[in-house]
Every structure is written in C-alpha cells, then in structure tokens.
PDB file of C-alpha atoms and ligand atoms in Angstrom:
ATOM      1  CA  UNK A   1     -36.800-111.272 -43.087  1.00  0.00           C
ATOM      2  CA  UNK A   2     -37.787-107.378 -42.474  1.00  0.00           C
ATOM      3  CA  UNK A   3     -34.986-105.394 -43.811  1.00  0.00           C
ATOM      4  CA  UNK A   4     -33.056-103.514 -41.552  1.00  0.00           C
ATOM      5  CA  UNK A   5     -32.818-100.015 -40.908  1.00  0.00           C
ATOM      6  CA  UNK A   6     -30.847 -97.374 -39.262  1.00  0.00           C
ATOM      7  CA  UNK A   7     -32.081 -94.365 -37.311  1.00  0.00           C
ATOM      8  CA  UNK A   8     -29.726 -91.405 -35.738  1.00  0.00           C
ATOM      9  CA  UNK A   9     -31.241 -88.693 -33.938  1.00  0.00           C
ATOM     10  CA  UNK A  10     -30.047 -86.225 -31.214  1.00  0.00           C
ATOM     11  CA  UNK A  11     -31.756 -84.351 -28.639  1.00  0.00           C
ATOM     12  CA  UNK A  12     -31.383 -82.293 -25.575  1.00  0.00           C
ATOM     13  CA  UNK A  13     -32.475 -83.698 -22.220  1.00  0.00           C
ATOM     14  CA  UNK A  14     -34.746 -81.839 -20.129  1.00  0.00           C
ATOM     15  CA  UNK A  15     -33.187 -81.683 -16.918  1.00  0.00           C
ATOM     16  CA  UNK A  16     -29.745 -82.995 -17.109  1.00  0.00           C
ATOM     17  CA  UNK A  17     -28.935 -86.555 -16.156  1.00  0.00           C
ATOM     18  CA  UNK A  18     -27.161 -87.871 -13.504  1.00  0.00           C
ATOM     19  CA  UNK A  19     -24.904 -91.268 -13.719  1.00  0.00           C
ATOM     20  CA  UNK A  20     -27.872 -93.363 -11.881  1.00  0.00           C
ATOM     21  CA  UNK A  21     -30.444 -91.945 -14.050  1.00  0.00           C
ATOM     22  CA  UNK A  22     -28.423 -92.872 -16.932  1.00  0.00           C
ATOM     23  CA  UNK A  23     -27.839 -95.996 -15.804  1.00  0.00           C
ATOM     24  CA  UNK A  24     -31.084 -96.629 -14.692  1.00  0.00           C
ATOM     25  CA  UNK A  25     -32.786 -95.365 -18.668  1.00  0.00           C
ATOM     26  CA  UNK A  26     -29.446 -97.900 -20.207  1.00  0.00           C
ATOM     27  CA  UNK A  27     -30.835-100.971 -18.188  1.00  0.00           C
ATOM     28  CA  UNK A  28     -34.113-100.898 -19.654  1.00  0.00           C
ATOM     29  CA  UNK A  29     -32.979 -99.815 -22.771  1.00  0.00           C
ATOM     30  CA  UNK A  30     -30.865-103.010 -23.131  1.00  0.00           C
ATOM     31  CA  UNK A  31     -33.681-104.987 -21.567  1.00  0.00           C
ATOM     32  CA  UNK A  32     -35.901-103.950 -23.888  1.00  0.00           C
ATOM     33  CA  UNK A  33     -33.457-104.079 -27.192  1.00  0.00           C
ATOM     34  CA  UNK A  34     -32.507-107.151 -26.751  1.00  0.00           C
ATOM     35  CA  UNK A  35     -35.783-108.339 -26.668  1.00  0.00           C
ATOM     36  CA  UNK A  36     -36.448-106.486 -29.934  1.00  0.00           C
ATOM     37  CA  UNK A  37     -33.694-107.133 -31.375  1.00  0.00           C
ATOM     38  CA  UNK A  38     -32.441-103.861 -31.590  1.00  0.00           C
ATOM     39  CA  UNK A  39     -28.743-102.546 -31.053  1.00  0.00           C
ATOM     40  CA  UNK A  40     -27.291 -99.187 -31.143  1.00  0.00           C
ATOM     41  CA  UNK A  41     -24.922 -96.482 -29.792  1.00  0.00           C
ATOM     42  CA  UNK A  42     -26.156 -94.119 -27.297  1.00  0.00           C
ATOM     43  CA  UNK A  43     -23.672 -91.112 -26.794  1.00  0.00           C
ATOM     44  CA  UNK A  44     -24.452 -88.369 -23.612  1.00  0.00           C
ATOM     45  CA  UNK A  45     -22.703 -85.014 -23.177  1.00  0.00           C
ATOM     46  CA  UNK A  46     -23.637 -82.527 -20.732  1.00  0.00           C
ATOM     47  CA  UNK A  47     -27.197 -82.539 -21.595  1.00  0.00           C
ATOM     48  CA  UNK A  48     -27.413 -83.636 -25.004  1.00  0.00           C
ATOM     49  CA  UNK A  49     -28.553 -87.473 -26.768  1.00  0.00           C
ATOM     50  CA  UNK A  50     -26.895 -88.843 -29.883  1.00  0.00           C
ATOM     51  CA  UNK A  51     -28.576 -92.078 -30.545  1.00  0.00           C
ATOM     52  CA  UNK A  52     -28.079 -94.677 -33.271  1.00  0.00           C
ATOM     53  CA  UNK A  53     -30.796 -97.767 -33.727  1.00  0.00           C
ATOM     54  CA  UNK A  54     -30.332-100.302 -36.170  1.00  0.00           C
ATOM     55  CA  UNK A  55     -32.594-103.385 -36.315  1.00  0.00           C
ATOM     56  CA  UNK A  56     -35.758-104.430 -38.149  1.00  0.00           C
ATOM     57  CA  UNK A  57     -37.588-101.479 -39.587  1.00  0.00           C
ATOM     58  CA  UNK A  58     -40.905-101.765 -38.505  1.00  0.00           C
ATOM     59  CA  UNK A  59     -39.553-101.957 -34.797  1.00  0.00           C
ATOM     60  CA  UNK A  60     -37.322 -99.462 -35.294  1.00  0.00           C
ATOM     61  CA  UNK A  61     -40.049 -97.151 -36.368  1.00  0.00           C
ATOM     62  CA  UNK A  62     -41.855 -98.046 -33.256  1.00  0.00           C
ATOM     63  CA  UNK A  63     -39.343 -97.333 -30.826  1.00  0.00           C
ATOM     64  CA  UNK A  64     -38.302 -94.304 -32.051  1.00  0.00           C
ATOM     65  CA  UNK A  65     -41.869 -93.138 -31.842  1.00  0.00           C
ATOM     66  CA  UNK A  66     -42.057 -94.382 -28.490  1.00  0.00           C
ATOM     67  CA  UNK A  67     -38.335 -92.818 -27.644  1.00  0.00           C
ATOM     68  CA  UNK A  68     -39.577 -89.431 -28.795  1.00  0.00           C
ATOM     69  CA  UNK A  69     -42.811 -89.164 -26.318  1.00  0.00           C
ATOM     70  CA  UNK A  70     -40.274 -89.800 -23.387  1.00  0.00           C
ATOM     71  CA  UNK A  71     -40.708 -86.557 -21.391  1.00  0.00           C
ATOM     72  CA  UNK A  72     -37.006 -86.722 -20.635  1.00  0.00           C
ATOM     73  CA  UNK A  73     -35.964 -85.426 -23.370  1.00  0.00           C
ATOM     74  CA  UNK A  74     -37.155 -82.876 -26.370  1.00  0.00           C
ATOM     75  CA  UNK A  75     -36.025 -81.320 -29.520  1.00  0.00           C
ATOM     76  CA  UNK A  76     -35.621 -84.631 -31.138  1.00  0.00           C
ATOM     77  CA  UNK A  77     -33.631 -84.081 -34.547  1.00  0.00           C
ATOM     78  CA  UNK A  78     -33.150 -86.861 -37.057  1.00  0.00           C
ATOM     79  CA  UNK A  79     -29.910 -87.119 -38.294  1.00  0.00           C
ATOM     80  CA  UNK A  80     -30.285 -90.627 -40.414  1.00  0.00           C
ATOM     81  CA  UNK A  81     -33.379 -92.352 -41.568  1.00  0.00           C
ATOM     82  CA  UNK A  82     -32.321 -95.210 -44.120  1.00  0.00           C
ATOM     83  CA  UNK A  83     -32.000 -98.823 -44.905  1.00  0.00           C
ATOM     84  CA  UNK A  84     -28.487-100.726 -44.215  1.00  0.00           C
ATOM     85  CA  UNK A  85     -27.225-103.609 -45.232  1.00  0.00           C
ATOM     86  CA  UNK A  86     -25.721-104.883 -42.030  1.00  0.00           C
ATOM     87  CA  UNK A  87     -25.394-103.727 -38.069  1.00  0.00           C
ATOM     88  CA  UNK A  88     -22.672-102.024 -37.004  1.00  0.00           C
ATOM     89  CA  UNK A  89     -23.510-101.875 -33.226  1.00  0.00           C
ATOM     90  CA  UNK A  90     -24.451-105.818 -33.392  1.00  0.00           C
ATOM     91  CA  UNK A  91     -22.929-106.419 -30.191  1.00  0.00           C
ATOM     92  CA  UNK A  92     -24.664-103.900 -28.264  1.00  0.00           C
ATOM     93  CA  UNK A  93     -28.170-103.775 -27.357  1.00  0.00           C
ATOM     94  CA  UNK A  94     -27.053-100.432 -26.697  1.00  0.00           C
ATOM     95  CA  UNK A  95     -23.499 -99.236 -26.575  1.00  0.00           C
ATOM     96  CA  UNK A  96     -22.857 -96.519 -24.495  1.00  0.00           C
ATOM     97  CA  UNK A  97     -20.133 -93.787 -23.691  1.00  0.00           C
ATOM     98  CA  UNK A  98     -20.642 -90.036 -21.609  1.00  0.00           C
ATOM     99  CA  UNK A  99     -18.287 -88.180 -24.066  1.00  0.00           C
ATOM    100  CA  UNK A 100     -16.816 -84.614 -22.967  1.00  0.00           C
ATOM    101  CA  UNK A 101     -17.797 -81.439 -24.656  1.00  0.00           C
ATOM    102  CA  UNK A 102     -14.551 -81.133 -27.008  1.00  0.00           C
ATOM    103  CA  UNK A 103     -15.542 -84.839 -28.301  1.00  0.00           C
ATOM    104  CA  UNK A 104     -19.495 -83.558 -28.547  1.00  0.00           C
ATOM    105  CA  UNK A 105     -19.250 -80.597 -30.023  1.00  0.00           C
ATOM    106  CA  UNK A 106     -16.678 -82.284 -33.016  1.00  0.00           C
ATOM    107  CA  UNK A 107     -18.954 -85.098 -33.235  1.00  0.00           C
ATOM    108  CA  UNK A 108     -22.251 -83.086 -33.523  1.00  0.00           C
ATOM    109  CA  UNK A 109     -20.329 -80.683 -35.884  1.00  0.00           C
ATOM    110  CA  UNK A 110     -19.723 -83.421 -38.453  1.00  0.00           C
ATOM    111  CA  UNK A 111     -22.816 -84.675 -38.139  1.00  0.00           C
ATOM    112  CA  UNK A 112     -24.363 -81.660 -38.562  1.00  0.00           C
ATOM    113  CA  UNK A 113     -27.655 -81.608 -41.149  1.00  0.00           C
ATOM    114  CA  UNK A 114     -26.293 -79.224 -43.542  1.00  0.00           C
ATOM    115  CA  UNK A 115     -22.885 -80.450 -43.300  1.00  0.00           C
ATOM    116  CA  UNK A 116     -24.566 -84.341 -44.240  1.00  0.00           C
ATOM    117  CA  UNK A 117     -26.530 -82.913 -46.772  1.00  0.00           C
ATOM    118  CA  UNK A 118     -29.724 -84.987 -47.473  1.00  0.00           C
ATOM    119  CA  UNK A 119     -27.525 -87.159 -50.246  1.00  0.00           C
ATOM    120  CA  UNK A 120     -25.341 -88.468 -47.406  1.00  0.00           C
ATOM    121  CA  UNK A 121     -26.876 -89.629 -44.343  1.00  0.00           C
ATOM    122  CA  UNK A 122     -24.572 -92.380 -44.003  1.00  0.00           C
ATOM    123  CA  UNK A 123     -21.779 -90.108 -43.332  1.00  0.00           C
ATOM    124  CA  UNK A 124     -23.215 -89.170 -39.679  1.00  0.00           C
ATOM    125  CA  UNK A 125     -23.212 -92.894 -39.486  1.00  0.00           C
ATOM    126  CA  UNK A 126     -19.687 -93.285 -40.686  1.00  0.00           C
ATOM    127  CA  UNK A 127     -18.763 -90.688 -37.932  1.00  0.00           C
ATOM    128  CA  UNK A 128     -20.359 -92.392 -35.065  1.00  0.00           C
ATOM    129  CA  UNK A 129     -18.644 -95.822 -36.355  1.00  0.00           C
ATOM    130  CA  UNK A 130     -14.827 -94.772 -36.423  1.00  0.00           C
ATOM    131  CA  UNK A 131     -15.677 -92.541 -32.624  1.00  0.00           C
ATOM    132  CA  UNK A 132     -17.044 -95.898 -31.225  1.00  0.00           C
ATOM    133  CA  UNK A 133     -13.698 -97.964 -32.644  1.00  0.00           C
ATOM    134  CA  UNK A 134     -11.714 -95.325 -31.730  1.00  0.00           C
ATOM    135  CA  UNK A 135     -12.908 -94.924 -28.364  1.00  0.00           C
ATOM    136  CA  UNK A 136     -13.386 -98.433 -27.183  1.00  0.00           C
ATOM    137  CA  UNK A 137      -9.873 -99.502 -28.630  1.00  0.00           C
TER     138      UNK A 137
HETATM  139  C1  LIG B 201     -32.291 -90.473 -24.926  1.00  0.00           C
HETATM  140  C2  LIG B 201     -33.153 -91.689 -24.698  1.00  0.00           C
HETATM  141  C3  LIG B 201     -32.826 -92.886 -25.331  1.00  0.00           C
HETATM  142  C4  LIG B 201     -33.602 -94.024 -25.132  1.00  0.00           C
HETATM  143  N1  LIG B 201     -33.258 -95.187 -25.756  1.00  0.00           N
HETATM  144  C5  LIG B 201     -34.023 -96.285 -25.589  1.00  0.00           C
HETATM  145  C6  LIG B 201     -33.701 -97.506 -26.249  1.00  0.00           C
HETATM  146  O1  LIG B 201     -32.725 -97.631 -26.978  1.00  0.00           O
HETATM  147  N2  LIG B 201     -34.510 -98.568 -26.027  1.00  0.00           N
HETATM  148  C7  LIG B 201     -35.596 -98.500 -25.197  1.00  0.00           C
HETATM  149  O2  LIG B 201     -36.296 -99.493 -25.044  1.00  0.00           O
HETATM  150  N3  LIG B 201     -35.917 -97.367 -24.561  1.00  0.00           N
HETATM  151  C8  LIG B 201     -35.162 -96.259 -24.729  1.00  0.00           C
HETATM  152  N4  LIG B 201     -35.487 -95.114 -24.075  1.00  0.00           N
HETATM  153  C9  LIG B 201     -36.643 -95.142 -23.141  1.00  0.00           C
HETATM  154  C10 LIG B 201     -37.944 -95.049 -23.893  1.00  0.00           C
HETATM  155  O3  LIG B 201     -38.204 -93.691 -24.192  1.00  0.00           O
HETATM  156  C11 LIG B 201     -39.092 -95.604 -23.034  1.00  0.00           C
HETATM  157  O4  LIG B 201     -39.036 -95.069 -21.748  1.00  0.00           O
HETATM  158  C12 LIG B 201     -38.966 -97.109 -22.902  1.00  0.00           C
HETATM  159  O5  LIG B 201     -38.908 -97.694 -24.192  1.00  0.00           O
HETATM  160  C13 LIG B 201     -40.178 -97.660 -22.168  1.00  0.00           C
HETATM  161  O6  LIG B 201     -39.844 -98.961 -21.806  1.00  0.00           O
HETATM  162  P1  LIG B 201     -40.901 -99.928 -21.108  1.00  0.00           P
HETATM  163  O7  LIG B 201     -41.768-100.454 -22.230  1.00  0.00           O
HETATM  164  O8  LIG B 201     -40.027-100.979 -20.489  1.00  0.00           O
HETATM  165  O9  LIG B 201     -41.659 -99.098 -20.110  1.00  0.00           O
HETATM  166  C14 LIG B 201     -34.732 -93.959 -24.275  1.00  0.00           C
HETATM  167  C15 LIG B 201     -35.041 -92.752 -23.652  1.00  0.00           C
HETATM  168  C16 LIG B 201     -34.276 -91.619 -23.846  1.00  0.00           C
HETATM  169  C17 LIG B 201     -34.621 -90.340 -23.147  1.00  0.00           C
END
C-alpha cells in the first residue's frame, strides 16, 4: 500500500467567496476525494484557505498540484509536507467549517512557519486536529 501523507497549505482567495461558491468548490471537492481516496479539513475566513489533505502520497502530490493552478485562489503557502501514520480527517472527504476572524487569525498564528519551525510540522497539524474536535463537539 502507498504510504500516506499529509499536506497543509493556506492561501488567499482571489475574489472572496460567497456561501454558493463555497458550496459549489466543497461538492466537487468531496466528489472528487472520495473517489481518490482523499480526506481533509478545509477551513475559510474572510478570504483566506487553510487546507489539510491526507491520503496516498502520490495522489496527494497530484492534487495539490492541481489545487494550486486553480485561478481562485493564489499565494499558496505550505504549512506541512510529511508522511503520517494514520488519517485524522478519515471521515471526511473534506471537512469543512467558515471560521470568524478571532478563530483565523489564532489559528494561522500558531500555525505560523516560523512559529512551526521546519523540525515541527506536525504541530500545525496538531492545531488543526484539537480546532476540528473542539469545534464540531
Ligand atoms: C481552496 C481550494 C481547495 C480545493 N480543494 C479541493 C479538494 O480537496 N479536492 C478537489 O478535488 N478539488 C479541490 N479544489 C478544486 C481544484 O482546484 C480543481 O478545481 C478540481 O480538482 C477540479 O476538479 P474536476 O477534475 O472535477 O474538474 C480546491 C480549490 C480551491 C480553490
């Protein structure tokens, strides 16, 4: 079995989104992940993407390539790159919440690159975990 791999990233959308856009972009994205057998976290706040992707590497890889030529958005930044040893989205071909700016900017704060540090990428993962178990408790 291909070993499976983890990908964060945020990025700013281009023109913001409105709830039937975003509805519209999660319907294919589930379509699609499930098919791929991908899952993941997608977080939106006033114009800006946090994404998590976990699944098989290769297709990982491919998606996100394909995720970051979507016009939509720009400025991609990846947060987390790395193997994992299990899912922790595996329910969700794509879990989603609109989060308000108070919960982005604290989020995006600890997730922060230089705040990570290269030696601990699985921290921003860490983050996203407990705000999704917090959040859909
Ligand atoms: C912020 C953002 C997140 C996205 N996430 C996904 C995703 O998880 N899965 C997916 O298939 N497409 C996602 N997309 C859409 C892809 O960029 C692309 O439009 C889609 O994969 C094309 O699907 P198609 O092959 O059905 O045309 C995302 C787009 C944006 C802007």
């Amino acid at each position: 079995m291909e070993p499976l791999h983890s990908l964060v990233y945020v990025s700013a959308a281009v023109d913001s989104f409105s709830d039937d856009a975003l509805q519209e972009l999660l319907t294919r994205a589930r379509r699609k992940n499930a098919q791929l057998d991908v899952t993941g976290l997608l977080l939106y706040a006033d114009g800006n993407f946090m994404q998590c992707l976990e699944g098989p590497q290769a297709t990982v890889g491919r998606l996100f390539e394909e995720i970051c030529r979507d016009p939509r958005h720009h400025r991609v930044i990846t947060l987390v790159d790395e193997p994992v040893a299990q899912r922790e989205f595996g329910d969700w071909a794509m879990a989603y919440r609109r989060v308000d700016l108070p919960q982005w900017l604290r989020i995006a704060a600890a997730s922060a690159p230089d705040r990570a540090g290269s030696n601990q990428p699985s921290a921003v993962r860490e983050i996203l975990i407990d705000f999704w178990r917090t959040c859909s408790r």
